[in-house]
Amino acid sequence: MKLIVLDRDGVINQDSDAFVKSPDEWIALPGSLAAIARLSQAGYTVVVASNQSGVARGLFDMATLNAIHAKLHRELAQAGGAVDAIFLCPHGPDDGCACRKPLPGMYHDIARRYDIDLAGVPAVGDSLRDLQAAAAVGCTPWLVLTGNGGKTRQGELPPGTRVARDLSAVADALLQEA
């Protein structure tokens, strides 16, 4: 199985310091949906792993989050791609859960769901916590320079982190290597 794990905000869609709180605020980054479509069509199972603490903070509820994800699925289908599953952590930073990145709980859930060893699986994020969670389970972390990626790049990255302009550049590299 060819699996790829993507963060959502800042990788697939525009990020916001005020949180993406409604389907109207969810705006795909240029080229991201086409990149996912290319990966899907090349046989990749695409999953999303996303911290969504806006739920715990009371900024939106699960119904609204589901509507945001329905928009993602709809626009992605129009582009010819698919996300197989969306894993999320609805907890706040002080809730002490194991699923909130940088902890690897969501990645363990992904490994169980697909019965796969995540060693070498590409995992794409724009924040250090995305890369740390991915590295903790043996994924190959990819930093994209969209979202918070430019700022993240200035710090110390987990060993083996690959850097790409955006999700389209990640897809190009992975498909060329295949």
mmCIF file of C-alpha atoms in Angstrom:
data_model
loop_
_atom_site.group_PDB
_atom_site.id
_atom_site.type_symbol
_atom_site.label_atom_id
_atom_site.label_comp_id
_atom_site.label_asym_id
_atom_site.label_seq_id
_atom_site.Cartn_x
_atom_site.Cartn_y
_atom_site.Cartn_z
ATOM 1 C CA MET A 1 0.000 0.000 0.000
ATOM 2 C CA LYS A 2 1.238 3.468 -0.923
ATOM 3 C CA LEU A 3 0.106 5.790 1.864
ATOM 4 C CA ILE A 4 0.658 9.520 2.361
ATOM 5 C CA VAL A 5 -0.372 11.531 5.421
ATOM 6 C CA LEU A 6 -1.192 15.226 5.043
ATOM 7 C CA ASP A 7 -1.789 17.951 7.578
ATOM 8 C CA ARG A 8 -4.789 20.074 6.583
ATOM 9 C CA ASP A 9 -4.416 23.771 7.443
ATOM 10 C CA GLY A 10 -1.427 25.337 5.697
ATOM 11 C CA VAL A 11 -0.864 22.269 3.500
ATOM 12 C CA ILE A 12 -4.163 21.673 1.688
ATOM 13 C CA ASN A 13 -5.949 24.911 2.516
ATOM 14 C CA GLN A 14 -5.156 28.408 3.702
ATOM 15 C CA ASP A 15 -4.385 28.584 7.405
ATOM 16 C CA SER A 16 -5.697 31.273 9.729
ATOM 17 C CA ASP A 17 -4.479 32.453 13.122
ATOM 18 C CA ALA A 18 -8.196 32.920 13.871
ATOM 19 C CA PHE A 19 -8.909 29.269 12.850
ATOM 20 C CA VAL A 20 -10.838 27.989 9.837
ATOM 21 C CA LYS A 21 -14.301 28.085 11.443
ATOM 22 C CA SER A 22 -16.718 27.528 8.552
ATOM 23 C CA PRO A 23 -16.899 26.007 5.078
ATOM 24 C CA ASP A 24 -16.713 29.540 3.630
ATOM 25 C CA GLU A 25 -13.367 30.080 5.393
ATOM 26 C CA TRP A 26 -11.953 26.816 3.992
ATOM 27 C CA ILE A 27 -10.065 27.856 0.839
ATOM 28 C CA ALA A 28 -7.837 25.378 -0.971
ATOM 29 C CA LEU A 29 -4.249 26.481 -1.597
ATOM 30 C CA PRO A 30 -3.372 26.853 -5.296
ATOM 31 C CA GLY A 31 -2.442 23.466 -6.748
ATOM 32 C CA SER A 32 -3.129 21.448 -3.593
ATOM 33 C CA LEU A 33 -6.246 19.666 -4.837
ATOM 34 C CA ALA A 34 -4.621 18.856 -8.178
ATOM 35 C CA ALA A 35 -1.607 17.473 -6.270
ATOM 36 C CA ILE A 36 -3.823 15.196 -4.181
ATOM 37 C CA ALA A 37 -5.636 14.111 -7.364
ATOM 38 C CA ARG A 38 -2.307 13.165 -8.996
ATOM 39 C CA LEU A 39 -1.321 11.157 -5.910
ATOM 40 C CA SER A 40 -4.748 9.436 -5.768
ATOM 41 C CA GLN A 41 -4.589 8.559 -9.452
ATOM 42 C CA ALA A 42 -1.075 7.150 -8.966
ATOM 43 C CA GLY A 43 -2.399 4.699 -6.383
ATOM 44 C CA TYR A 44 -1.675 6.565 -3.161
ATOM 45 C CA THR A 45 -4.088 6.266 -0.269
ATOM 46 C CA VAL A 46 -4.286 9.855 0.988
ATOM 47 C CA VAL A 47 -5.186 10.505 4.619
ATOM 48 C CA VAL A 48 -5.345 13.725 6.608
ATOM 49 C CA ALA A 49 -4.105 14.077 10.206
ATOM 50 C CA SER A 50 -5.149 17.415 11.678
ATOM 51 C CA ASN A 51 -5.225 19.120 15.071
ATOM 52 C CA GLN A 52 -8.603 20.863 15.321
ATOM 53 C CA SER A 53 -8.511 22.516 18.753
ATOM 54 C CA GLY A 54 -11.129 25.017 17.589
ATOM 55 C CA VAL A 55 -13.663 22.357 18.662
ATOM 56 C CA ALA A 56 -12.348 22.315 22.256
ATOM 57 C CA ARG A 57 -12.124 26.106 22.223
ATOM 58 C CA GLY A 58 -15.805 26.356 21.272
ATOM 59 C CA LEU A 59 -15.072 28.169 17.989
ATOM 60 C CA PHE A 60 -16.999 25.563 15.958
ATOM 61 C CA ASP A 61 -18.740 22.257 16.594
ATOM 62 C CA MET A 62 -18.319 18.834 15.021
ATOM 63 C CA ALA A 63 -21.215 19.443 12.625
ATOM 64 C CA THR A 64 -19.425 22.518 11.274
ATOM 65 C CA LEU A 65 -16.132 20.618 11.066
ATOM 66 C CA ASN A 66 -17.932 17.862 9.134
ATOM 67 C CA ALA A 67 -19.344 20.510 6.756
ATOM 68 C CA ILE A 68 -15.818 21.898 6.211
ATOM 69 C CA HIS A 69 -14.577 18.386 5.419
ATOM 70 C CA ALA A 70 -17.540 17.764 3.117
ATOM 71 C CA LYS A 71 -16.430 20.839 1.142
ATOM 72 C CA LEU A 72 -12.863 19.469 1.008
ATOM 73 C CA HIS A 73 -14.140 16.095 -0.276
ATOM 74 C CA ARG A 74 -16.469 17.765 -2.811
ATOM 75 C CA GLU A 75 -13.826 20.107 -4.269
ATOM 76 C CA LEU A 76 -11.266 17.310 -4.309
ATOM 77 C CA ALA A 77 -13.650 14.984 -6.166
ATOM 78 C CA GLN A 78 -14.192 17.727 -8.766
ATOM 79 C CA ALA A 79 -10.395 17.811 -9.203
ATOM 80 C CA GLY A 80 -10.313 14.028 -9.670
ATOM 81 C CA GLY A 81 -8.880 13.087 -6.273
ATOM 82 C CA ALA A 82 -9.907 11.603 -2.967
ATOM 83 C CA VAL A 83 -8.949 11.610 0.687
ATOM 84 C CA ASP A 84 -9.596 8.159 2.137
ATOM 85 C CA ALA A 85 -9.931 9.301 5.764
ATOM 86 C CA ILE A 86 -9.530 12.330 7.988
ATOM 87 C CA PHE A 87 -8.040 11.741 11.417
ATOM 88 C CA LEU A 88 -8.356 14.641 13.813
ATOM 89 C CA CYS A 89 -7.676 15.726 17.344
ATOM 90 C CA PRO A 90 -10.508 17.941 18.658
ATOM 91 C CA HIS A 91 -8.714 18.582 21.952
ATOM 92 C CA GLY A 92 -7.067 21.756 23.187
ATOM 93 C CA PRO A 93 -3.344 22.150 23.839
ATOM 94 C CA ASP A 94 -3.805 21.670 27.607
ATOM 95 C CA ASP A 95 -6.098 18.632 27.456
ATOM 96 C CA GLY A 96 -3.231 16.139 27.731
ATOM 97 C CA CYS A 97 -4.449 13.839 24.963
ATOM 98 C CA ALA A 98 -2.130 11.500 23.072
ATOM 99 C CA CYS A 99 -3.637 12.314 19.670
ATOM 100 C CA ARG A 100 -2.663 15.992 19.522
ATOM 101 C CA LYS A 101 0.432 16.573 17.405
ATOM 102 C CA PRO A 102 3.375 16.691 18.208
ATOM 103 C CA LEU A 103 2.388 13.461 19.992
ATOM 104 C CA PRO A 104 2.000 10.569 17.550
ATOM 105 C CA GLY A 105 -1.425 9.253 18.622
ATOM 106 C CA MET A 106 -3.153 10.048 15.318
ATOM 107 C CA TYR A 107 -0.342 8.302 13.453
ATOM 108 C CA HIS A 108 -0.758 5.202 15.622
ATOM 109 C CA ASP A 109 -4.483 5.297 14.755
ATOM 110 C CA ILE A 110 -3.614 5.520 11.053
ATOM 111 C CA ALA A 111 -1.200 2.568 11.343
ATOM 112 C CA ARG A 112 -3.903 0.469 13.045
ATOM 113 C CA ARG A 113 -6.647 1.466 10.587
ATOM 114 C CA TYR A 114 -4.539 0.485 7.564
ATOM 115 C CA ASP A 115 -2.570 -2.294 9.290
ATOM 116 C CA ILE A 116 0.663 -0.763 8.031
ATOM 117 C CA ASP A 117 4.116 0.016 9.361
ATOM 118 C CA LEU A 118 4.561 3.758 8.866
ATOM 119 C CA ALA A 119 8.341 3.528 8.348
ATOM 120 C CA GLY A 120 9.181 5.685 5.342
ATOM 121 C CA VAL A 121 5.592 6.799 4.712
ATOM 122 C CA PRO A 122 5.644 10.433 3.540
ATOM 123 C CA ALA A 123 3.950 12.800 5.992
ATOM 124 C CA VAL A 124 3.488 16.416 4.927
ATOM 125 C CA GLY A 125 3.115 19.361 7.284
ATOM 126 C CA ASP A 126 3.828 23.057 7.656
ATOM 127 C CA SER A 127 4.487 23.132 11.420
ATOM 128 C CA LEU A 128 7.192 21.598 13.585
ATOM 129 C CA ARG A 129 4.578 19.594 15.523
ATOM 130 C CA ASP A 130 3.484 17.904 12.266
ATOM 131 C CA LEU A 131 7.054 16.869 11.510
ATOM 132 C CA GLN A 132 7.736 15.718 15.084
ATOM 133 C CA ALA A 133 4.642 13.490 15.175
ATOM 134 C CA ALA A 134 5.562 11.990 11.802
ATOM 135 C CA ALA A 135 9.193 11.389 12.777
ATOM 136 C CA ALA A 136 8.150 9.742 16.065
ATOM 137 C CA VAL A 137 6.563 6.846 14.129
ATOM 138 C CA GLY A 138 9.226 6.568 11.428
ATOM 139 C CA CYS A 139 7.441 8.473 8.668
ATOM 140 C CA THR A 140 9.508 10.573 6.283
ATOM 141 C CA PRO A 141 8.626 14.146 7.277
ATOM 142 C CA TRP A 142 8.072 16.658 4.484
ATOM 143 C CA LEU A 143 7.936 20.372 5.285
ATOM 144 C CA VAL A 144 6.011 22.516 2.820
ATOM 145 C CA LEU A 145 6.762 26.239 2.739
ATOM 146 C CA THR A 146 3.062 27.161 2.567
ATOM 147 C CA GLY A 147 1.145 28.059 5.736
ATOM 148 C CA ASN A 148 3.630 28.247 8.631
ATOM 149 C CA GLY A 149 6.324 26.398 6.664
ATOM 150 C CA GLY A 150 8.572 29.413 6.027
ATOM 151 C CA LYS A 151 8.706 30.157 9.742
ATOM 152 C CA THR A 152 9.095 26.475 10.650
ATOM 153 C CA ARG A 153 12.042 26.141 8.264
ATOM 154 C CA GLN A 154 14.036 28.624 10.385
ATOM 155 C CA GLY A 155 14.115 26.190 13.335
ATOM 156 C CA GLU A 156 15.658 22.788 13.882
ATOM 157 C CA LEU A 157 13.839 20.128 11.884
ATOM 158 C CA PRO A 158 13.709 16.397 12.653
ATOM 159 C CA PRO A 159 16.505 14.442 10.933
ATOM 160 C CA GLY A 160 15.624 13.377 7.403
ATOM 161 C CA THR A 161 13.028 16.114 6.873
ATOM 162 C CA ARG A 162 12.572 16.925 3.211
ATOM 163 C CA VAL A 163 11.550 20.443 2.200
ATOM 164 C CA ALA A 164 9.313 21.370 -0.731
ATOM 165 C CA ARG A 165 7.748 24.594 -1.994
ATOM 166 C CA ASP A 166 4.192 23.255 -1.636
ATOM 167 C CA LEU A 167 2.101 20.098 -1.836
ATOM 168 C CA SER A 168 2.358 20.101 -5.629
ATOM 169 C CA ALA A 169 6.162 19.936 -5.381
ATOM 170 C CA VAL A 170 5.893 17.039 -2.894
ATOM 171 C CA ALA A 171 3.615 15.154 -5.311
ATOM 172 C CA ASP A 172 6.010 15.847 -8.197
ATOM 173 C CA ALA A 173 8.983 14.508 -6.209
ATOM 174 C CA LEU A 174 7.175 11.386 -4.981
ATOM 175 C CA LEU A 175 5.796 10.547 -8.411
ATOM 176 C CA GLN A 176 9.204 11.031 -10.046
ATOM 177 C CA GLU A 177 10.827 8.756 -7.443
ATOM 178 C CA ALA A 178 8.211 6.043 -7.978
#
